Coordinates of C-alpha atoms and ligand atoms in Angstrom, one line a residue:
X99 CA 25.5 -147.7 86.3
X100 CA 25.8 -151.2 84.3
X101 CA 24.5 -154.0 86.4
X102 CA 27.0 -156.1 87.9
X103 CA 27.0 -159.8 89.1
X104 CA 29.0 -161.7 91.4
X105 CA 30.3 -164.7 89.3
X106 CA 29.0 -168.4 90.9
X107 CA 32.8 -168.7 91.1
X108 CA 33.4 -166.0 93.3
X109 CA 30.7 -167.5 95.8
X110 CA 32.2 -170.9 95.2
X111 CA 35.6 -169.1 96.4
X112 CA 33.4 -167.9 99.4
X113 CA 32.4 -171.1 100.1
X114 CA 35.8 -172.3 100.2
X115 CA 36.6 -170.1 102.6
X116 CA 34.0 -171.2 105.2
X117 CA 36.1 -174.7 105.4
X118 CA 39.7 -171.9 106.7
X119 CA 37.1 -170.6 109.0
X120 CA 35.9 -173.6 110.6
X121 CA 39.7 -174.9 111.3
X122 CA 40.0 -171.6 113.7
X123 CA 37.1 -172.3 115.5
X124 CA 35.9 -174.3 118.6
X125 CA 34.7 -177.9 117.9
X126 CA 30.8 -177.5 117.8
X127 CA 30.4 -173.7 117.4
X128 CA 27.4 -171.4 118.4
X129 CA 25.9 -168.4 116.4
X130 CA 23.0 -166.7 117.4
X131 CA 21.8 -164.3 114.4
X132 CA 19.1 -161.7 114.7
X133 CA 17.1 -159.6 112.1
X134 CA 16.1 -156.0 112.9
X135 CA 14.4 -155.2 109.8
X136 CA 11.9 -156.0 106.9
X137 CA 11.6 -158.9 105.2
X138 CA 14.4 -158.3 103.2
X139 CA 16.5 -157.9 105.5
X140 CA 14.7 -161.3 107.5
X141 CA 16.0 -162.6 103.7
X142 CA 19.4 -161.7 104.0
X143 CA 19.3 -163.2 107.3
X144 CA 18.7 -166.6 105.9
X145 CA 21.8 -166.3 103.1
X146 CA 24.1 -165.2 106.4
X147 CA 22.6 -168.3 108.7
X148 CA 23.3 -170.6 105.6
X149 CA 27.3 -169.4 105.0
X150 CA 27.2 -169.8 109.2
X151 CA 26.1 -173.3 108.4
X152 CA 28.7 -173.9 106.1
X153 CA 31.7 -173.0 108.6
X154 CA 29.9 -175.8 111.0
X155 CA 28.1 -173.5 113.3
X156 CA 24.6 -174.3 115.1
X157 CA 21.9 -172.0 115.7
X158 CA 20.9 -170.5 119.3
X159 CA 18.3 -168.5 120.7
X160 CA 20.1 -165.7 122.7
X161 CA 23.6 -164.4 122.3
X162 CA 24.9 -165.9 125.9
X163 CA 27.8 -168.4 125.2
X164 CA 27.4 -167.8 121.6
X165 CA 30.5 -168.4 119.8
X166 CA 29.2 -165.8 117.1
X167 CA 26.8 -162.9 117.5
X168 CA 25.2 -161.5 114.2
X169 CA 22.5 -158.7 114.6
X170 CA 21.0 -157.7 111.2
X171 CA 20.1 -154.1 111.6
X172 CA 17.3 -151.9 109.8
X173 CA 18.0 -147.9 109.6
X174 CA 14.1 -147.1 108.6
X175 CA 13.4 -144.3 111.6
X176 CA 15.1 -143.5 114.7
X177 CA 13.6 -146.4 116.6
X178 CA 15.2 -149.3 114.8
X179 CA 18.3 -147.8 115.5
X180 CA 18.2 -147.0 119.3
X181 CA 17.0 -150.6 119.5
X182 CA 20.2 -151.9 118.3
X183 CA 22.4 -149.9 119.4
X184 CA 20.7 -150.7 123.1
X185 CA 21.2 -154.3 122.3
X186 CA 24.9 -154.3 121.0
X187 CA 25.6 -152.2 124.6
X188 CA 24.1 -155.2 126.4
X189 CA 26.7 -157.4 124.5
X190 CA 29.4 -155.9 126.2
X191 CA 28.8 -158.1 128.9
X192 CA 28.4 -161.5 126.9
X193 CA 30.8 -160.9 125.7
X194 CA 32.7 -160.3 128.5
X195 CA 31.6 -163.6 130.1
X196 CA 32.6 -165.4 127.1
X197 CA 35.9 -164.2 125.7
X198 CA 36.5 -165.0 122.2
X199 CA 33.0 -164.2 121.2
X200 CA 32.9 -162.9 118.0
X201 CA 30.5 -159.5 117.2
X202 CA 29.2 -158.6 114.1
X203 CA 26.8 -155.4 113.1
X204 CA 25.6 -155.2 109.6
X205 CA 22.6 -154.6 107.1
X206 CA 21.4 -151.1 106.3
X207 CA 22.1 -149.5 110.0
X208 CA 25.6 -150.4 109.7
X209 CA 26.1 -148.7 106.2
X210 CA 25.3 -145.4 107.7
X211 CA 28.4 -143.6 107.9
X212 CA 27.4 -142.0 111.3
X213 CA 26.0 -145.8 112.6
X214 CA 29.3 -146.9 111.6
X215 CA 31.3 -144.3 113.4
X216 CA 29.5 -145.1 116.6
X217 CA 30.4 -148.8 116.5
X218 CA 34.1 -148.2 115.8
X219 CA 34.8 -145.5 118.6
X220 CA 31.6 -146.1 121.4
X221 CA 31.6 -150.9 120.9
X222 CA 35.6 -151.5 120.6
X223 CA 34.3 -154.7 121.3
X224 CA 32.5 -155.3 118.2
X225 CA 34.3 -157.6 115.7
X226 CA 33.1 -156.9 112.3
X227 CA 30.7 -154.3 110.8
X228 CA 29.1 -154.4 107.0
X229 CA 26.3 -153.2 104.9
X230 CA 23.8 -154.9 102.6
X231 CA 26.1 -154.7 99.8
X232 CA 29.1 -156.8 101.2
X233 CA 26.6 -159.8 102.6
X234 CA 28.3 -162.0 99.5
X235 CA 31.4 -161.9 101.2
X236 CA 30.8 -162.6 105.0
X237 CA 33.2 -165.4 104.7
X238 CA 36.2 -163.4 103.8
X239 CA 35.2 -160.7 106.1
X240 CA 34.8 -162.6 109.0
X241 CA 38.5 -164.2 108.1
X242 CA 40.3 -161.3 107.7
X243 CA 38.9 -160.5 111.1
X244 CA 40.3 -163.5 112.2
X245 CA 43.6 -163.6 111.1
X246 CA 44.5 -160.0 111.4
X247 CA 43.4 -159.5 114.9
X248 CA 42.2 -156.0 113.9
X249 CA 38.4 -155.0 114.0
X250 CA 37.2 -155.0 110.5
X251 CA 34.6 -152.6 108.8
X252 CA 33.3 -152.9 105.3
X253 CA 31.1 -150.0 105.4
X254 CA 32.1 -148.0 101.8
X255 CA 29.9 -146.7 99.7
X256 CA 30.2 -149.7 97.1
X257 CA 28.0 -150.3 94.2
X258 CA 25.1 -152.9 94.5
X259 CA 25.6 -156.6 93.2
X260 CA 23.2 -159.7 92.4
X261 CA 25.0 -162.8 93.7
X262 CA 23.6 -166.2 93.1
X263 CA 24.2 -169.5 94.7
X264 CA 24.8 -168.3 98.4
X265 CA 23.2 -170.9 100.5
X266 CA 20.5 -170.3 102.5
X267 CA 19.0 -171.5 106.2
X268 CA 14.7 -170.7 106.1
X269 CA 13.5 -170.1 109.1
X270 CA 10.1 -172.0 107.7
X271 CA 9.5 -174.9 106.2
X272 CA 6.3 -173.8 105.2
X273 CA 7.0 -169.9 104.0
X274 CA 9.7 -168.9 102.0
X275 CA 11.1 -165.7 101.2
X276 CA 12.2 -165.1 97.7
X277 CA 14.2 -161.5 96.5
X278 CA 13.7 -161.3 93.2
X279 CA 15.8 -157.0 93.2
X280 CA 18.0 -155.7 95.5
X281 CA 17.7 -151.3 96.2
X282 CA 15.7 -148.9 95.5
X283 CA 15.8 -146.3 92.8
X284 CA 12.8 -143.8 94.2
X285 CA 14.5 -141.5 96.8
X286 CA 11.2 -140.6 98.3
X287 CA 12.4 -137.8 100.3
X288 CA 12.2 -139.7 103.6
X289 CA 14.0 -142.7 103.2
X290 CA 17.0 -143.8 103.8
X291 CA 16.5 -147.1 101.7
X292 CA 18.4 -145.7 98.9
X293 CA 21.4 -144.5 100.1
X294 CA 22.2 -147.9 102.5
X295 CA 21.0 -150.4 99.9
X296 CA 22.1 -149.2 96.4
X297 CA 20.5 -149.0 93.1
X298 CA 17.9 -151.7 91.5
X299 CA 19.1 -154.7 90.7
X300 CA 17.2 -157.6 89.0
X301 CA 17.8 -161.0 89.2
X302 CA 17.9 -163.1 86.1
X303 CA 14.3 -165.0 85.6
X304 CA 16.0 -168.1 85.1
X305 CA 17.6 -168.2 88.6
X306 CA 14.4 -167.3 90.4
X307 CA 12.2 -169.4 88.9
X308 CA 14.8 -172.5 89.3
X309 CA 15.0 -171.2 92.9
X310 CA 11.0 -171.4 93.5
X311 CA 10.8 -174.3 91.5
X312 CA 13.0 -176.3 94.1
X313 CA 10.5 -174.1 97.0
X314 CA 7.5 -176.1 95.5
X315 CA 9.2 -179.3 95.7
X316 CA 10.5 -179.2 98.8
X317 CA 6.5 -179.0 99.8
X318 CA 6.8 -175.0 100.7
X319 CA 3.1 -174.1 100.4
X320 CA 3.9 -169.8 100.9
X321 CA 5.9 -167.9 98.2
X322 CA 6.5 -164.0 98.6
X323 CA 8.4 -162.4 96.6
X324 CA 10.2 -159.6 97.8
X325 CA 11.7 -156.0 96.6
X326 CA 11.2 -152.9 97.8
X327 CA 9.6 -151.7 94.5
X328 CA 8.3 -155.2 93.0
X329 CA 6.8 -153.2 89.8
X330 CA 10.1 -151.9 88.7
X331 CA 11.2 -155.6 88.6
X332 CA 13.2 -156.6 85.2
X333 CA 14.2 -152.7 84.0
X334 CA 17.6 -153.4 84.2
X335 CA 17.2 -156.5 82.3
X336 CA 18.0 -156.7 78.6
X337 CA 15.4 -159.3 77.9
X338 CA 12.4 -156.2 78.7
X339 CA 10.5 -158.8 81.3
X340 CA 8.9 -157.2 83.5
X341 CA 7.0 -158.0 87.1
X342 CA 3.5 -159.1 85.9
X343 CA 5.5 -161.4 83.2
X344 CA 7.7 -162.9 86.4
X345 CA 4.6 -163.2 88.3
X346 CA 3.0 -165.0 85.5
X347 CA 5.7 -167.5 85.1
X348 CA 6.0 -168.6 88.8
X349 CA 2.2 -168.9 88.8
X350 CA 2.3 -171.7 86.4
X351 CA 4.9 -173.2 88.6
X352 CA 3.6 -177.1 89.9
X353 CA 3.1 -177.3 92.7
X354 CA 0.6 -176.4 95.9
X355 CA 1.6 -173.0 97.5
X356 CA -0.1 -169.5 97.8
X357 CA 1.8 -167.1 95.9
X358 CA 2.6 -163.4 97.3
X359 CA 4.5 -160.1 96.4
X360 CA 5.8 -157.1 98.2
X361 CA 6.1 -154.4 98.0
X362 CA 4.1 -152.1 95.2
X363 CA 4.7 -148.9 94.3
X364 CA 1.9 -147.1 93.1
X365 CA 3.5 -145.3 90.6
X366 CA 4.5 -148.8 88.8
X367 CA 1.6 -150.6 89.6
X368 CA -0.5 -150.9 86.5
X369 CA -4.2 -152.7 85.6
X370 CA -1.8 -155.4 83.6
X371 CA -0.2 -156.3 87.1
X372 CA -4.3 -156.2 88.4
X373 CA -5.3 -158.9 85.2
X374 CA -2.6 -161.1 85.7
X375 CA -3.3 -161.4 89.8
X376 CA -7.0 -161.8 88.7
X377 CA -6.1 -164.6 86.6
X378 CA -3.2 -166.4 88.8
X379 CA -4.2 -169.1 90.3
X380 CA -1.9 -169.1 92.9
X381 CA -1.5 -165.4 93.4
X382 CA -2.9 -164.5 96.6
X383 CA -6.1 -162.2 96.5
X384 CA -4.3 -159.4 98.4
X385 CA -2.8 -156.1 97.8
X386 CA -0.1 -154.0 99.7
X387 CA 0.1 -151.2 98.4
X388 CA 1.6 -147.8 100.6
X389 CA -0.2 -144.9 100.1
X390 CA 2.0 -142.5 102.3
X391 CA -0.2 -139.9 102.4
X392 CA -3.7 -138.9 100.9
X393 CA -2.2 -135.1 100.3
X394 CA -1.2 -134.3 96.7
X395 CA 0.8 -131.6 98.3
X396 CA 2.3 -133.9 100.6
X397 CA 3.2 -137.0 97.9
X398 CA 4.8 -134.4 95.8
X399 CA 6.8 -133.3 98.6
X400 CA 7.9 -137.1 99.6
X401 CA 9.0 -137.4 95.9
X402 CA 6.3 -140.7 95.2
X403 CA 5.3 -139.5 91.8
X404 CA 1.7 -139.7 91.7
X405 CA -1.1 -137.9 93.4
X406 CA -4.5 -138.8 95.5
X407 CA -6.5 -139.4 92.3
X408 CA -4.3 -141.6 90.8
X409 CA -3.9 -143.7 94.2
X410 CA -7.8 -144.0 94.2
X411 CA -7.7 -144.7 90.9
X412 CA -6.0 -147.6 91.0
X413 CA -7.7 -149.0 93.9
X414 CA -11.1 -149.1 91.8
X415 CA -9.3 -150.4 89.1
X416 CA -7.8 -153.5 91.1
X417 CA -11.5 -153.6 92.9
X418 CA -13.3 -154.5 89.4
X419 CA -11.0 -157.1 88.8
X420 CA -10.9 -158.4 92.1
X421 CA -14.3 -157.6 94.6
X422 CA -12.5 -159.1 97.4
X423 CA -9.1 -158.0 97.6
X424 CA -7.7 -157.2 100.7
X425 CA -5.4 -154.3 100.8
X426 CA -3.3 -153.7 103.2
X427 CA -1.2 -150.2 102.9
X428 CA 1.4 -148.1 104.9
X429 CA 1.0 -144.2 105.7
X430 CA 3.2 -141.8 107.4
X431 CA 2.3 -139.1 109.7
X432 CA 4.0 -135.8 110.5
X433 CA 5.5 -135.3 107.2
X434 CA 7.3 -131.9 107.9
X435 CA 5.4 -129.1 106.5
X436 CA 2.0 -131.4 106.7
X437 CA -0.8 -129.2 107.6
X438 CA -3.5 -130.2 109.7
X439 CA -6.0 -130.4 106.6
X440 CA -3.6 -132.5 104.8
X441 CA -3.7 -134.3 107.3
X442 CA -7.4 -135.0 107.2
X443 CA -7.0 -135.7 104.1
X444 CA -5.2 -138.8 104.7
X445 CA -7.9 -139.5 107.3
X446 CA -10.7 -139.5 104.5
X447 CA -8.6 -141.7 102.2
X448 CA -8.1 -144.0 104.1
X449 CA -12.3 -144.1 105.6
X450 CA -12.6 -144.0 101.3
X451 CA -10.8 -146.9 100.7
X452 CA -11.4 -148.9 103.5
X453 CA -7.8 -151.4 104.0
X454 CA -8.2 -154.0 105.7
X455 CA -5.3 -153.1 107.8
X456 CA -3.0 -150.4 107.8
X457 CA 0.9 -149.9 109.0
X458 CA 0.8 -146.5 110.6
X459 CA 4.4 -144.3 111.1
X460 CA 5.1 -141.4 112.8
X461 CA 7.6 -139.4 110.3
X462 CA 11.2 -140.0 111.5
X463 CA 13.8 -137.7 110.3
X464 CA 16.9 -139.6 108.5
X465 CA 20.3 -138.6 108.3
X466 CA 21.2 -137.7 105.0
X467 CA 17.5 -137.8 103.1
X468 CA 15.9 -134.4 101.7
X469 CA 13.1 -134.8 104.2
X470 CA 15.9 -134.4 107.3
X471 CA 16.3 -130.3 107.1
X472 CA 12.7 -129.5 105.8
X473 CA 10.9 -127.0 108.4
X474 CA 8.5 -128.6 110.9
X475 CA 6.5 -126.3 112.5
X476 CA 4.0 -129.1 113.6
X477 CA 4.2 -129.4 117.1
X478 CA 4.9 -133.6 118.3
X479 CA 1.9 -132.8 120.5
X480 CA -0.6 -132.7 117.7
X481 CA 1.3 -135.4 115.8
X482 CA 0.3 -137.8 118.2
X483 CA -2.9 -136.7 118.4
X484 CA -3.2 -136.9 115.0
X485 CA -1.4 -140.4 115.1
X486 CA -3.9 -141.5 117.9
X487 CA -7.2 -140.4 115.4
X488 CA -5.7 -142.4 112.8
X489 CA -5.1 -145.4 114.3
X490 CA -8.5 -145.1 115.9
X491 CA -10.8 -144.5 112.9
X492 CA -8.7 -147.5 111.1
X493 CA -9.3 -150.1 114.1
X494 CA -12.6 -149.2 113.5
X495 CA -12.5 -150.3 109.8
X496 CA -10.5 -153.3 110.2
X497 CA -13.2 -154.3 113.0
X498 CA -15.8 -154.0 110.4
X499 CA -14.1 -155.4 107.6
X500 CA -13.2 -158.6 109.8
X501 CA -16.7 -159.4 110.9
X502 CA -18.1 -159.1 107.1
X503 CA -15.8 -162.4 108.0
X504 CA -17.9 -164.4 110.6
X505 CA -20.0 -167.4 109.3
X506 CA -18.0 -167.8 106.1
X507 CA -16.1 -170.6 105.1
X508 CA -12.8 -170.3 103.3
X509 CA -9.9 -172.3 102.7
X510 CA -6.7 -171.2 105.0
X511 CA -3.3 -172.6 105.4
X512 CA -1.9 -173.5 108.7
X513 CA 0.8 -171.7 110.0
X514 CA 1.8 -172.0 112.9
X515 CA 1.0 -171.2 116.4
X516 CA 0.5 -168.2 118.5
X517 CA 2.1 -167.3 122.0
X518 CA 0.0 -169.8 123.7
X519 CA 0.5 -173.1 121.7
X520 CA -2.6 -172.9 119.8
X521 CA -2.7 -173.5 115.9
X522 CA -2.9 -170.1 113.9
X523 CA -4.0 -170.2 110.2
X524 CA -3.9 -167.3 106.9
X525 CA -6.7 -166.9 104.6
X526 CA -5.6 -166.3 101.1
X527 CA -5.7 -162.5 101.5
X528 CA -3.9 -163.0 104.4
X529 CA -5.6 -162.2 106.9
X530 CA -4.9 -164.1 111.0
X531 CA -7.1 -166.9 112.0
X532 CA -6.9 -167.8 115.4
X533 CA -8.2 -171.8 115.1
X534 CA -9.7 -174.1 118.1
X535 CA -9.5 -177.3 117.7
X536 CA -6.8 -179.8 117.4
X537 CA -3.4 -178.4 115.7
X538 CA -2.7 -179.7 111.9
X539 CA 0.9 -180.0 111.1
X540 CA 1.9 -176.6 109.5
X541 CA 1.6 -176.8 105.8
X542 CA -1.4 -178.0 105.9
X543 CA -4.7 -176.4 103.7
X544 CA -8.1 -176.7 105.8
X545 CA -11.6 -175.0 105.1
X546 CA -12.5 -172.9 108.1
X547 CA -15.8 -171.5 109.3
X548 CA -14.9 -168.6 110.8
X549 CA -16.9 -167.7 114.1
X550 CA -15.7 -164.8 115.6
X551 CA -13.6 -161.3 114.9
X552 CA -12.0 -159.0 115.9
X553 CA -10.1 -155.5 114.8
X554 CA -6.6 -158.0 114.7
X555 CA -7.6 -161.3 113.9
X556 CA -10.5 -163.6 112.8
X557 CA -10.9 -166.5 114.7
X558 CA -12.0 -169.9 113.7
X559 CA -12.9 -173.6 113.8
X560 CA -11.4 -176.6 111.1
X561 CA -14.4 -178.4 109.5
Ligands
SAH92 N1 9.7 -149.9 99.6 C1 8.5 -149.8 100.4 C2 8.6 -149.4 101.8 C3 9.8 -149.8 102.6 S1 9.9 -149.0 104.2 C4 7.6 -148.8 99.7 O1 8.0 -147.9 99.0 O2 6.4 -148.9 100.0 C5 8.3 -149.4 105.0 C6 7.5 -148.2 105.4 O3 8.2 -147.5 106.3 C7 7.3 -147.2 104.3 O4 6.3 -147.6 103.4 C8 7.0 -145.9 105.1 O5 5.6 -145.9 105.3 C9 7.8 -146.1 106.3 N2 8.9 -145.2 106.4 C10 10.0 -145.2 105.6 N3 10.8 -144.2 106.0 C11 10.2 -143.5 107.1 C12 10.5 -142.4 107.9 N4 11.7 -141.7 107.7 N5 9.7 -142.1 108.9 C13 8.5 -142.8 109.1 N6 8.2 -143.8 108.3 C14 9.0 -144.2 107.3
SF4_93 FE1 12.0 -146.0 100.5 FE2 10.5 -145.0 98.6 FE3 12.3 -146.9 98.0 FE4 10.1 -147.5 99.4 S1 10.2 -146.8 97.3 S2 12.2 -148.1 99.8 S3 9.8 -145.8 100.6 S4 12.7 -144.8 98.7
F3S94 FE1 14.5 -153.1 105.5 FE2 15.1 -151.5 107.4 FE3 16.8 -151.9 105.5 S1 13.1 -151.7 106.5 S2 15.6 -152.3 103.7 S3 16.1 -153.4 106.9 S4 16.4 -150.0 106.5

């Protein structure tokens, strides 16, 4: 399929069309937006807050009184999706106290054709329903919904676009999220990814690096750049630039700001990508990098192209380049047909390797994948069990790996606070400081000694 872009011309006509929209609303309207998803889809969030902008609306914190209600919806497992589907039942009522409100569903939950069919016969009430691939053209969307008085739903099967010069709302001034591809090409045989987001798409160099250019101006001091397979960056390009060449180029960006990626794909990530993160110097020290599984058997199964050895391979590689690295990972357990030894096998990767933390997930059968009608003779029982020893033995390594922590002094940028008001802070690898002392304005880079750990978060004092 050739690669196809959305002309600035077309988003220009977009824009236009936010100015129709704004004359058919209230004076002073209200949108309340909320993402579901991954950072990509927080990402998109930003682009749909930003064309909201443009038709005049402000932003609130809950969906009561709101003249617009946008929910950004993930599909990964069964969880994500009851969750929204619980929350677009409760806006039944808002909506009911607020007529006129406008509902829209989309992102990759709505571009499942039986998500979709659930919103059109069980929510009559919801307005407008799209999928990742029709984000470019909210604006006409949400018209047409408008002046036809019919429920709208652009939820076809239509091939993936790049579109540049939507504008976007950040939700940080500090962190900024930059796509640099859209989809995924990899079909691993449990995810739904590929079927609700389209095929990889690159976007042109020239328009990222403008784009991060601007970041590093406007002060922003966090960069990550986001895909779902990072390392296949640039093969749909003509020029033959490929990820560690991007990363290279935004590294010698000016500017003060800490530099991350997500996510890898082992069977892309090479020891070129390892020498140019060990000679960035803005690229964070800090790998993620899914493993899925640490069962040859297993990976084959899931379609992820390489096996154990070449996982640990890798992971020594990066290691002599950079000691330090932390590495993060993501692993899935109950993989129909897993055995009970393969699963121990992913138990002794991951006491091999050593991550400094881990995202743990319970396999969740998706409509549509290869993974949905493989036999599972498991029982739940002793996938939670199984769940419950993994978790444990990796709490246990993350609290190890965070007290090799205590008594050191490293630089870490301010970002925030946590629930109770007090000033949080990430090390370069990334990892949580919880900081006493008085709160720096966010943004700001401060040495910290760090005097205490635990298995979630270091926790430190400014010097
Ligand atoms: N593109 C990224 C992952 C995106 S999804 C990558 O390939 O690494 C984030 C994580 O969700 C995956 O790494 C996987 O561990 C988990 N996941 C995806 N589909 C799942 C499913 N059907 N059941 C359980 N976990 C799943
Ligand atoms: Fe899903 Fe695999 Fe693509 Fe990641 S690489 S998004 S897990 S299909
Ligand atoms: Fe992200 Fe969920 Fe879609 S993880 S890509 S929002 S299915």
């Amino acid at each position: 399929m050739s690669r196809s872009c959305i002309s600035p011309d077309a988003i220009l006509r977009q824009l236009a069309l936010c100015q129709s929209i704004q004359a058919r609303l209230p004076e002073h309207p209200l949108a309340y937006v909320a993402s579901y998803g991954c950072q990509q889809n927080e990402a998109d969030s930003e682009r749909l807050r930003g064309y909201l902008q443009t038709m005049g609306f402000s932003f609130v914190q809950e969906p009561e009184g709101a003249d617009l209600v946008l929910l950004n919806t993930c599909a990964i497992r069964q969880h994500a999706e009851q969750r929204v589907f619980g929350n677009v039942g409760a806006l039944r009522h808002t909506k009911r106290r607020k007529p006129g409100q406008k509902i829209v569903v989309c992102g990759c939950m709505a571009q499942q054709p039986h998500a979709a069919d659930r919103l059109r016969t069980s929510f009559p009430y919801v307005d407008l329903v799209f999928g990742p691939q029709e984000l470019w053209r909210f604006p006409e969307l949400l018209l047409q919904r408008l002046d036809s008085g019919k429920r709208v739903f652009a939820t076809q099967d239509v091939p993936g676009t790049v579109s540049e010069g939507i504008p976007v709302v950040r939700g940080s001034g500090v962190k900024a999220w930059v796509s640099i591809m859209y989809g995924c090409n990899n079909f691993c045989s449990y995810c739904v990814v590929p079927y609700v987001r389209g095929r990889e798409r690159s976007r042109e160099p020239e328009y990222i690096l403008q784009e991060i250019r601007a970041l590093a101006q406007e002060g922003y001091r966090e960069i990550t750049l986001l895909g779902q397979n990072v390392n296949s960056y640039g093969k749909d390009l003509d020029s033959g630039q490929d990820f560690a060449w991007l990363l290279e180029q935004v590294d010698a960006i000016p500017g003060d700001f800490i530099l991350r990626f997500m996510t890898s794909h082992p069977k892309d990530a090479s020891p070129r990508l390892f020498d140019v993160m060990a000679r960035g110097e803005k690229i964070a020290p800090a790998l993620h990098l899914p493993f899925q599984s640490g069962s040859s058997r297993v990976l084959k199964a899931m379609n992820r192209g390489y096996t154990r050895e070449h996982y640990l391979s890798l992971i020594t590689q990066l290691r002599q380049r950079i000691p330090n690295v932390v590495l993060t990972s993501d692993v899935i357990v109950g993989f129909p047909g897993e055995t009970q030894a393969e699963f121990e096998e992913t138990l002794s990767l991951i006491e091999t390797v050593k991550f400094d933390a881990l995202f743990t997930f319970l396999f969740s059968p998706r409509k549509g994948t290869p993974a949905e009608g493989l036999e599972d003779p498991m029982p739940a029982q002793q996938k939670q069990q199984n769940f419950q020893r993994l978790l444990e033995t990796q709490n246990g390594i993350s609290a190890l790996k965070h007290h090799a922590y205590v008594g050191k002094t490293l630089p870490c940028l301010v970002d925030g606070t946590d629930e109770k008001g007090n000033p949080i802070a990430r090390t370069r690898g990334g990892r949580l400081v919880h900081l006493n002392g008085p709160a720096l304005p966010e943004g700001t880079w401060a040495d910290v000694t760090i005097t205490a750990a635990s298995t979630w978060a270091l926790f430190g004092s400014i010097n």
